[in-house]
Tab-separated table of C-alpha atoms and ligand atoms in Angstrom:
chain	number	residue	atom	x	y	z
A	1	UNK	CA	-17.159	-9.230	35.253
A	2	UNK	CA	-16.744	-12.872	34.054
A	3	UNK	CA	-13.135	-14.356	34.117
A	4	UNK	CA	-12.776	-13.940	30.343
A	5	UNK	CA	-12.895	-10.474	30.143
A	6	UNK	CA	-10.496	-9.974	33.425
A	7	UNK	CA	-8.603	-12.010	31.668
A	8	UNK	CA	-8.585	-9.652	28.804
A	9	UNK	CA	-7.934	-6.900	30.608
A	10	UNK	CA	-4.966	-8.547	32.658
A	11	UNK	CA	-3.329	-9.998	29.749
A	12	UNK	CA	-3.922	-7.359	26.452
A	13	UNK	CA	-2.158	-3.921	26.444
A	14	UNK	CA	-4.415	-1.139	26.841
A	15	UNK	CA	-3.663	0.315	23.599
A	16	UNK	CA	-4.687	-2.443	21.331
A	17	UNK	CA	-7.734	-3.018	23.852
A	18	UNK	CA	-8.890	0.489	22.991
A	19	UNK	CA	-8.726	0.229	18.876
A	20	UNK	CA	-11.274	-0.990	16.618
A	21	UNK	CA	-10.543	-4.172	14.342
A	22	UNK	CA	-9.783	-3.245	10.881
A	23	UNK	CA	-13.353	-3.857	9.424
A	24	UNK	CA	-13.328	-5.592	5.586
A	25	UNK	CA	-17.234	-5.672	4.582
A	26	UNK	CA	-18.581	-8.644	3.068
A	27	UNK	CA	-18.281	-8.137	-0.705
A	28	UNK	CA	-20.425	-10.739	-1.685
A	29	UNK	CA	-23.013	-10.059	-4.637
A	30	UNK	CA	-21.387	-6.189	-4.551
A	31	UNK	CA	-19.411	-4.584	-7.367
A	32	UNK	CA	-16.141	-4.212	-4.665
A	33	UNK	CA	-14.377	-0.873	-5.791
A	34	UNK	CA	-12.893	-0.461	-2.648
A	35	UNK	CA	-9.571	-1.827	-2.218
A	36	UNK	CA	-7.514	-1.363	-5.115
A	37	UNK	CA	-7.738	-4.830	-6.458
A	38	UNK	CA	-7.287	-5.498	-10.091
A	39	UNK	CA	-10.726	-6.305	-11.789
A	40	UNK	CA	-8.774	-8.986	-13.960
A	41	UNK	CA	-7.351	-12.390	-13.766
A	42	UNK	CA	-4.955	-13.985	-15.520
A	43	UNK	CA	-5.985	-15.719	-18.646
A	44	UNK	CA	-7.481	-19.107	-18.523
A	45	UNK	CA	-4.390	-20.802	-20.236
A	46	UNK	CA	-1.946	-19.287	-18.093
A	47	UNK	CA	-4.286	-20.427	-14.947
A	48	UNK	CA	-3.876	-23.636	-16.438
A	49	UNK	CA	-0.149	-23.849	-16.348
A	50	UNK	CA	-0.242	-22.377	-12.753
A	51	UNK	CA	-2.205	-25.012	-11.139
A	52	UNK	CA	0.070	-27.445	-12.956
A	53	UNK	CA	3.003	-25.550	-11.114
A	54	UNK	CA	1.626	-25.014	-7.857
A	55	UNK	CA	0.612	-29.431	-8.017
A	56	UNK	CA	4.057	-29.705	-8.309
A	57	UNK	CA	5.123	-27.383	-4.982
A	58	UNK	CA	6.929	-29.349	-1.888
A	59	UNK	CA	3.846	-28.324	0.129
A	60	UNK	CA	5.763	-30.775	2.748
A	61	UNK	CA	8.650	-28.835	2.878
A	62	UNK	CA	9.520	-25.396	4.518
A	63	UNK	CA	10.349	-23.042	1.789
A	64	UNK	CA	13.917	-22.494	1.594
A	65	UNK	CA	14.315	-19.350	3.601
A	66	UNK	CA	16.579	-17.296	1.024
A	67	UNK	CA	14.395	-17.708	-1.922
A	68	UNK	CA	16.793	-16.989	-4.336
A	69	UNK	CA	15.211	-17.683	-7.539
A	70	UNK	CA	12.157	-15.445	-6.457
A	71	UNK	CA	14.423	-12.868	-5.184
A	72	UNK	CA	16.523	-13.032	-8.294
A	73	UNK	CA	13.337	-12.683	-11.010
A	74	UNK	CA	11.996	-9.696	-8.648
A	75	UNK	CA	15.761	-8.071	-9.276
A	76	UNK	CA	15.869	-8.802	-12.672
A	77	UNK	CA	12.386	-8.174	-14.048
A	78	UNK	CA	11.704	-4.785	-11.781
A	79	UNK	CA	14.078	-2.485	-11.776
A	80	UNK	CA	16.375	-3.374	-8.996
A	81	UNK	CA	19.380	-1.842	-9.500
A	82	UNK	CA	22.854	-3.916	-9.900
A	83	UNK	CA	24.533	-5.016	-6.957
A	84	UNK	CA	21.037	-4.198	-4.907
A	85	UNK	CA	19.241	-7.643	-3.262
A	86	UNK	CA	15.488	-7.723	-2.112
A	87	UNK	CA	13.764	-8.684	1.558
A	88	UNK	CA	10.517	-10.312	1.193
A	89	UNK	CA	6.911	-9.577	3.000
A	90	UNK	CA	4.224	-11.331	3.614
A	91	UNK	CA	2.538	-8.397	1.546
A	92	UNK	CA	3.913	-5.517	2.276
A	93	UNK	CA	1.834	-4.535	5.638
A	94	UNK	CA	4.578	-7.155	7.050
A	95	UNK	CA	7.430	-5.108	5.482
A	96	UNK	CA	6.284	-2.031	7.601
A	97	UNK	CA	5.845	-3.760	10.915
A	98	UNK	CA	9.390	-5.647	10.017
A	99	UNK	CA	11.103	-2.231	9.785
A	100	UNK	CA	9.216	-0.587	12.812
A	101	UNK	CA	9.870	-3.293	14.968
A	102	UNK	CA	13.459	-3.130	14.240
A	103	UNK	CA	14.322	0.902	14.788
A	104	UNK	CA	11.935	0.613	17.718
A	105	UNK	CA	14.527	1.262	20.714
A	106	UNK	CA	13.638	0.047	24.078
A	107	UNK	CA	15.802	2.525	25.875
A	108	UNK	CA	14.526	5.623	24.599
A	109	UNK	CA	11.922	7.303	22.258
A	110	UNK	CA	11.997	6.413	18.470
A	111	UNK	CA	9.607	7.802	16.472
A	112	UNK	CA	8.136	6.799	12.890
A	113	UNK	CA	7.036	9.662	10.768
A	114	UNK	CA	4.470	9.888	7.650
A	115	UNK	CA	3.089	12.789	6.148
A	116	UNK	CA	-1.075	12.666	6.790
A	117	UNK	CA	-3.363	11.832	5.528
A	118	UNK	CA	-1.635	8.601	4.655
A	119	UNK	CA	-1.772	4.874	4.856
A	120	UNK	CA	-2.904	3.550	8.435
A	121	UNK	CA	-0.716	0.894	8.991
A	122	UNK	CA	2.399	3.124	9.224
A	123	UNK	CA	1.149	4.306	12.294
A	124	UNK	CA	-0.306	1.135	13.290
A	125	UNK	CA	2.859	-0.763	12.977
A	126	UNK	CA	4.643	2.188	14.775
A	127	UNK	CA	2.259	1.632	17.678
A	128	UNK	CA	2.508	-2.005	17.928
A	129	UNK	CA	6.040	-2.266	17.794
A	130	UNK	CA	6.204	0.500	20.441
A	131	UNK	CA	7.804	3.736	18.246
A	132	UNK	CA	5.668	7.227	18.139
A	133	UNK	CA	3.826	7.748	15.605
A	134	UNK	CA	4.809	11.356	13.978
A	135	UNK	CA	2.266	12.965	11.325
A	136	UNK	CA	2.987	15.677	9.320
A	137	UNK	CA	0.006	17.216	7.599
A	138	UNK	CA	0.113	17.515	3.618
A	139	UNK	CA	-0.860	20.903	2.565
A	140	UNK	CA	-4.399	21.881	1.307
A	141	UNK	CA	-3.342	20.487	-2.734
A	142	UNK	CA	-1.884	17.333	-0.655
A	143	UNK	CA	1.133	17.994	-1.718
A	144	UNK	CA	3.948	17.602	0.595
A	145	UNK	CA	4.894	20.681	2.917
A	146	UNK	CA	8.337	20.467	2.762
A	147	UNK	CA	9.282	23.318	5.005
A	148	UNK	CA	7.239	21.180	7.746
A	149	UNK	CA	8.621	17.905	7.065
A	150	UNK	CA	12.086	19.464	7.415
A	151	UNK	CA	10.870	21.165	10.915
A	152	UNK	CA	9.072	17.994	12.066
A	153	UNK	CA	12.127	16.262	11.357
A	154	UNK	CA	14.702	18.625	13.030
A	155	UNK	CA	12.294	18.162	16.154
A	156	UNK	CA	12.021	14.410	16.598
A	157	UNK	CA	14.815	12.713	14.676
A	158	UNK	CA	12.331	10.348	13.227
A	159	UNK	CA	14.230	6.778	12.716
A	160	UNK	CA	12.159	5.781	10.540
A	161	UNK	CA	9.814	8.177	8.056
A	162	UNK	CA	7.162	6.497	5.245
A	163	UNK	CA	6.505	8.562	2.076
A	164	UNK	CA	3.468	6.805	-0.004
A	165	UNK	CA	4.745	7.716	-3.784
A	166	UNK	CA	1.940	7.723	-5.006
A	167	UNK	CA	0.343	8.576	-2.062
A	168	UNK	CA	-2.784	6.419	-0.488
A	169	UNK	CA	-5.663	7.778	0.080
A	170	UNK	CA	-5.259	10.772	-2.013
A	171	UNK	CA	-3.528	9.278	-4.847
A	172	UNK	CA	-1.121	11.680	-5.859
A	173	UNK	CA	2.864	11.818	-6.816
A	174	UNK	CA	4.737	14.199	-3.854
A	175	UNK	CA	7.112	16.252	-6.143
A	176	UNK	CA	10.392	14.560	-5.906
A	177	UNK	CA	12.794	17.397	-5.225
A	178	UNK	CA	10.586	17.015	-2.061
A	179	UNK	CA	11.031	13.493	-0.876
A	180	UNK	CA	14.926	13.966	-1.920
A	181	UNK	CA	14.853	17.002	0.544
A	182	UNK	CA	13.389	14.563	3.229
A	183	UNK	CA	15.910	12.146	2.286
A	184	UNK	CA	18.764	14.295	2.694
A	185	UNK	CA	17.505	16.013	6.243
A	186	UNK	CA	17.263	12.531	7.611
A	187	UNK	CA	21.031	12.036	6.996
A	188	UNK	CA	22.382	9.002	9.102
A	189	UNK	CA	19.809	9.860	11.452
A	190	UNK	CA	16.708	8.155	9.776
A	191	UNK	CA	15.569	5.569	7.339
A	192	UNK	CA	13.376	7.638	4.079
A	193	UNK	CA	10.907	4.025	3.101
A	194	UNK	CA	9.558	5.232	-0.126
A	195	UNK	CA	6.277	3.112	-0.742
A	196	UNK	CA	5.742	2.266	-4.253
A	197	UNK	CA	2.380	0.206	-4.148
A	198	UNK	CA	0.898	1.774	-6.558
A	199	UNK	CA	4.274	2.200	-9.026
A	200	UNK	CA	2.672	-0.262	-11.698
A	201	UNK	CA	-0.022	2.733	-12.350
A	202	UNK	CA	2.786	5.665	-11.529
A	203	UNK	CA	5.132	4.438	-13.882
A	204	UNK	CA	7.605	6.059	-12.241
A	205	UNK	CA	10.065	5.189	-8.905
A	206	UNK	CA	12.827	5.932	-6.543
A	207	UNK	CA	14.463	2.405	-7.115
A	208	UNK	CA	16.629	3.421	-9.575
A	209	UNK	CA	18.071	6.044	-7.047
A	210	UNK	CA	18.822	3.878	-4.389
A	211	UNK	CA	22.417	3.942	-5.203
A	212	UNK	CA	22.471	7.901	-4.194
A	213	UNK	CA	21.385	7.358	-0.824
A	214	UNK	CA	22.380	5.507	1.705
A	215	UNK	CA	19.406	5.490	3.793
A	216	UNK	CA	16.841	5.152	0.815
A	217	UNK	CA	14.809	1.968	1.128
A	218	UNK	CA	12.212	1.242	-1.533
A	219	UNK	CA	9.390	-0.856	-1.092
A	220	UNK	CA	6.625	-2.382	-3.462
A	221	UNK	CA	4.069	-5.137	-3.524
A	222	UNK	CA	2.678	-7.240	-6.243
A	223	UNK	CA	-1.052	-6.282	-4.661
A	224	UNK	CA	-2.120	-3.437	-6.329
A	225	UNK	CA	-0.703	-5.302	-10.020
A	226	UNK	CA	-3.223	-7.421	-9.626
A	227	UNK	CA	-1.657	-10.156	-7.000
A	228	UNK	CA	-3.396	-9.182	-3.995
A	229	UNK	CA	-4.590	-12.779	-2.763
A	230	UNK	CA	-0.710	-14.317	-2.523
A	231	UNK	CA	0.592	-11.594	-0.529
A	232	UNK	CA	4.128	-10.549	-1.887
A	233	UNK	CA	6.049	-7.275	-0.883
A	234	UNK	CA	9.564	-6.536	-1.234
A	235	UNK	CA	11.732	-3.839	-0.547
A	236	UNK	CA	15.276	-2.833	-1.764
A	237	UNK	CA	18.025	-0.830	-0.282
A	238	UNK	CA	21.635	-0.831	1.433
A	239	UNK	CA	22.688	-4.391	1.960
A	240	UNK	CA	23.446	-3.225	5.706
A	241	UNK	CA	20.071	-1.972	6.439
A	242	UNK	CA	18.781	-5.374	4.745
A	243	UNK	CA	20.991	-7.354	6.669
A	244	UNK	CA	19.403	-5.756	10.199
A	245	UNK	CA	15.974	-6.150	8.628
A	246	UNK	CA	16.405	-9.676	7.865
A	247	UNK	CA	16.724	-10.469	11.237
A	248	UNK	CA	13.211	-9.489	12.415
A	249	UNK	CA	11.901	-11.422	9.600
A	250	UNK	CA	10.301	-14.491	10.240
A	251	UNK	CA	12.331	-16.919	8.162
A	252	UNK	CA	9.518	-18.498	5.795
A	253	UNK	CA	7.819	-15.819	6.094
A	254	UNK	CA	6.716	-16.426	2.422
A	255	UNK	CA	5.003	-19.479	1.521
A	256	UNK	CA	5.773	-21.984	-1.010
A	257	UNK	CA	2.245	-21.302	-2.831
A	258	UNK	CA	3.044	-17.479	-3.353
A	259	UNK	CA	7.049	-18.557	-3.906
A	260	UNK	CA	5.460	-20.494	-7.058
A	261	UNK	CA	3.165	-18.213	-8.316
A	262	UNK	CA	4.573	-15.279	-7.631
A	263	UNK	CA	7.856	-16.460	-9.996
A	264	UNK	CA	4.934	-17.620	-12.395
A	265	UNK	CA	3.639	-14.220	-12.752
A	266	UNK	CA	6.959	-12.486	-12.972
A	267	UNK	CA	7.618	-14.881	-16.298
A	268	UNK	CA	4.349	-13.034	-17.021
A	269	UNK	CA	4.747	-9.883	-15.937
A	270	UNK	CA	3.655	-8.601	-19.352
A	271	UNK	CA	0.172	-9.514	-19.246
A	272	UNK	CA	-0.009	-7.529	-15.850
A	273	UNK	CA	1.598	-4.676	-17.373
A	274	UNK	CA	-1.121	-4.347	-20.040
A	275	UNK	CA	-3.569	-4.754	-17.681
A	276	UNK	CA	-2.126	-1.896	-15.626
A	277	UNK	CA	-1.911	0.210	-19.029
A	278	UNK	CA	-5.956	-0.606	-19.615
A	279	UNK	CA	-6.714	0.525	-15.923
A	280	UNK	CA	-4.772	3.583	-16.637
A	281	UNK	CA	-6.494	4.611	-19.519
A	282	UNK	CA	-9.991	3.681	-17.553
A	283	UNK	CA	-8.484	6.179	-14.696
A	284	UNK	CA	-8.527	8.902	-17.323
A	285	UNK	CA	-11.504	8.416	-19.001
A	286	UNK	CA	-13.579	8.302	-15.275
A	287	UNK	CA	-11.319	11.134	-14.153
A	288	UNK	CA	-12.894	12.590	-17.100
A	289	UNK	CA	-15.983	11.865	-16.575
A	290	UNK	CA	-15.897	12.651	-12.782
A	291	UNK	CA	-14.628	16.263	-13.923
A	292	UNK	CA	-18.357	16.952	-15.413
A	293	UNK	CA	-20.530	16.058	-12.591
A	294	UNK	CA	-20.978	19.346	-10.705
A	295	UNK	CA	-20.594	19.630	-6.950
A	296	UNK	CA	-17.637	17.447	-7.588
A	297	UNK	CA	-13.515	17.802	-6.737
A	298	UNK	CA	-11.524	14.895	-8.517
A	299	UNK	CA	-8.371	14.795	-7.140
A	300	UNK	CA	-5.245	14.325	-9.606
A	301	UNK	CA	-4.015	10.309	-9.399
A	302	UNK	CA	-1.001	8.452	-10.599
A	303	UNK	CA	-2.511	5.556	-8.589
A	304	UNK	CA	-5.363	2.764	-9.378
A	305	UNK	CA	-7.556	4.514	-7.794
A	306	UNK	CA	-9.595	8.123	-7.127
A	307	UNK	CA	-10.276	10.058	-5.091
A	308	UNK	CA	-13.121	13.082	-4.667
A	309	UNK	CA	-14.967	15.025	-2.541
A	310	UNK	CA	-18.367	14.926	-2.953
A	311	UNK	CA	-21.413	17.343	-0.903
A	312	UNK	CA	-22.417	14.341	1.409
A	313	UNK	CA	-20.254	11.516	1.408
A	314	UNK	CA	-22.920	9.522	4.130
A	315	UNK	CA	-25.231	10.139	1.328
A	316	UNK	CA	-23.203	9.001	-1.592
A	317	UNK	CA	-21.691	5.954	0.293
A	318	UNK	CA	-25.252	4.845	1.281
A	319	UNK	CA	-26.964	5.221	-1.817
A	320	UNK	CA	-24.098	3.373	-3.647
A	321	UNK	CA	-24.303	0.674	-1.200
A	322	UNK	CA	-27.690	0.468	-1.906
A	323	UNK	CA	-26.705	0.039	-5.534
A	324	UNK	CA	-24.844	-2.664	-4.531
A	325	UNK	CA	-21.050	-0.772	-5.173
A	326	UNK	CA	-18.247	-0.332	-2.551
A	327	UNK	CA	-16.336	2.032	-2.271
A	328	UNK	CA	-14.334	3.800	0.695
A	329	UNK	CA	-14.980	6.709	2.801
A	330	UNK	CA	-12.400	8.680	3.910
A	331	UNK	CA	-14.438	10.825	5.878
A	332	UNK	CA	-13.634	10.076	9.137
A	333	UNK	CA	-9.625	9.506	8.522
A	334	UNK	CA	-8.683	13.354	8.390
A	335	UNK	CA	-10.482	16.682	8.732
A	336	UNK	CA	-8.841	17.327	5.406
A	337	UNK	CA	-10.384	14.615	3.927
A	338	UNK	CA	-14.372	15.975	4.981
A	339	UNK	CA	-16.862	14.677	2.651
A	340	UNK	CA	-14.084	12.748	0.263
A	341	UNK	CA	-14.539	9.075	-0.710
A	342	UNK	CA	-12.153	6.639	-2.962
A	343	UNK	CA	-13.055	4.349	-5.730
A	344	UNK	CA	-11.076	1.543	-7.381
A	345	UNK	CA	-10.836	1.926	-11.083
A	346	UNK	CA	-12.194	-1.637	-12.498
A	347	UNK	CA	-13.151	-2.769	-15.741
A	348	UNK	CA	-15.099	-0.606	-18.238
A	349	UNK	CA	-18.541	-2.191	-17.488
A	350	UNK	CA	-17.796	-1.570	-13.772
A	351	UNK	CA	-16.528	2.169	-13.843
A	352	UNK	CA	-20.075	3.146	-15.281
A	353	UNK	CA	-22.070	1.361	-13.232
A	354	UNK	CA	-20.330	2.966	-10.114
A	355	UNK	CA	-20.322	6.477	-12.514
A	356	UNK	CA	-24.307	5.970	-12.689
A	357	UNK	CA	-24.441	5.399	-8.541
A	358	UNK	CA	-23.000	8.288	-8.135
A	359	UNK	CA	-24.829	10.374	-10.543
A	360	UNK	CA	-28.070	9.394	-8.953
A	361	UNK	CA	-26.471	9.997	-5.499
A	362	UNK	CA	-25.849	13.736	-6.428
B	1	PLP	C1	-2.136	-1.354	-0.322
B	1	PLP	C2	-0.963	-0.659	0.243
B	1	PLP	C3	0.063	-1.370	0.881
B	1	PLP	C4	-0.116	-2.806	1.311
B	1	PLP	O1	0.176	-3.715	0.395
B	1	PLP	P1	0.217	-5.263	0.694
B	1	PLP	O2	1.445	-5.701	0.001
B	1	PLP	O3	-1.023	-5.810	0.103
B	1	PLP	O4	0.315	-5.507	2.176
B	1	PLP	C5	1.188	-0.692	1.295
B	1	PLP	N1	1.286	0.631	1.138
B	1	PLP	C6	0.318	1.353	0.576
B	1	PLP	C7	0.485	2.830	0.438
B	1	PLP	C8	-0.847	0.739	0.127
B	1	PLP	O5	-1.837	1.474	-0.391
């Protein structure tokens, strides 16, 4: 063996030795449908006026770690509730490891819990930081099985339990009489994180409820709205639990580039909204259209994105890569989700060319 890889093997934890690196394909010259990007840009003008304020950014300077102006247009323009302040991510992926890392005792067993099938880096983050990693299958519907969350929880007093509202990959809104039962079992015993990622598209939220619970956190990003590229989460909840999380947080943990446009696009968050509203009205229309082809299940979505089960989702995947369109298959992340694939809802123009790959994949 040559020194590097004893080296590798003396130094690296088993664990992360053993996983495989999350794989992005190259996009280039493909119609990319397969991360929930927004198709659009901002318009030209308003590009304009952005590189004018992001010339003008102290690009010497550290950002100044409580970025209160950013912090207080997130409050003001999205629904925080009075009294309520925001942490920030470095997208929200950093949110997640932030809050694993900090309920991750090292002098006994905490555990993270998510129903499954359900966005990997809960359980990735769990793992890193050193927690176990809980998951509680959805039922058939993917709905949430309540009576099993409630059991799972009694059993390992999760610290720390992610509910994807709407839910990635599958796309649907859990029924909220059922994350409020989660919510309540978990007590003072456990954190409830609802993720709102896709909430532009859902149009609906938990944030407003944060007052009723004490151990509610909410958490969004400005991704999925159509800000993937300057990576922005926040969440909101109990100035306590804020106050703990804040001190895993790398202090500029946000640059000054994202600090500047992301305030930018909140003074526009209009624009984004209507683009949300078009994508919306594109998810019914190729729900629609989806709902023809036989030998297909569409699966209900409140999110940006669908997803189905197809007869051979090798098959479909291949021929629409050879058709130059990505999309995802979830295949291989749960037995439930056998043969089911997900595709980003895009512009018009794009939506049909991926509806024609598919057709001729059938
Ligand atoms: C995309 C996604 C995120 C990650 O968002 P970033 O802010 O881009 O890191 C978080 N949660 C869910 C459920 C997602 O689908």
């Amino acid at each position: 063996m040559t020194s590097i890889d004893k080296l590798v093997e003396n130094t690296i934890r088993a664990d992360v030795r053993e996983i495989g690196s999350y794989h992005v394909p190259d996009a280039t010259g493909y119609i990319k449908l397969d991360a929930m990007e927004n198709p659009y840009e901002l318009p030209e003008e308003l590009r304009r006026e952005l590189g004018a304020r992001l010339a003008d950014a102290a690009l010497n300077r550290y950002p100044v770690p409580s970025y209160a102006t950013l912090k207080g247009k997130i409050c003001a323009s999205l629904g925080v509730p009075g009294g309520y302040d925001v942490l920030l991510g470095n997208g929200s992926d950093e949110l997640i490891a932030i809050m694993a890392t900090a309920i991750a005792h090292q002098d006994r067993r905490a555990v993270v819990m998510a129903p499954v099938p359900a966005f990997v880096m809960f359980s990735r983050s769990a793992q890193f930081a050193g927690a176990d990693f809980v998951g509680v299958p959805l039922k058939e519907d993917f709905s949430l099985d309540r009576e099993a969350m409630l059991a799972a929880i009694a059993e390992h007093k999760p610290s720390l339990v992610f509910l994807a509202y709407p839910n990635n990959p599958t796309g649907n809104l859990f029924d909220a009489a059922d994350i409020e039962a989660v919510i309540r079992a978990l007590g003072d015993t456990g954190i409830a994180v609802v993720d709102e990622a896709y909430q532009p598209f859902a149009r609906t939220s938990f944030m407003g409820r944060l007052p009723e619970f004490p151990n509610l956190v909410v958490m969004r990003t400005l991704s999925k709205l159509g800000l993937a590229g300057i990576r922005l989460g926040y969440l909101s909840g109990a100035a306590a639990l804020l106050e703990q999380f804040e001190k895993v947080r790398p202090p500029y943990n946000v640059n000054v580039l994202t600090q500047v446009a992301a305030e930018f696009a909140l003074d526009h968050i209009d624009v984004l909204d209507r683009q949300a509203e078009q994508l919306n009205a594109e998810r019914t229309r190729l729900a629609a259209e989806l709902g023809k082809l036989p030998g297909v299940e569409v699966f209900p979505s409140s999110a940006n994105f669908i997803s189905l089960r197809v007869p051979d989702a090798e098959k479909t995947c291949a021929r629409l890569h050879s058709e130059r369109v990505l999309i995802k298959n979830l295949s291989k992340m749960h037995k439930m989700l056998t043969n089911c694939i997900r595709v980003t809802i895009s512009t018009p123009d794009e939506n049909t060319q991926f509806l024609t790959a598919l057709k001729a994949s059938l």
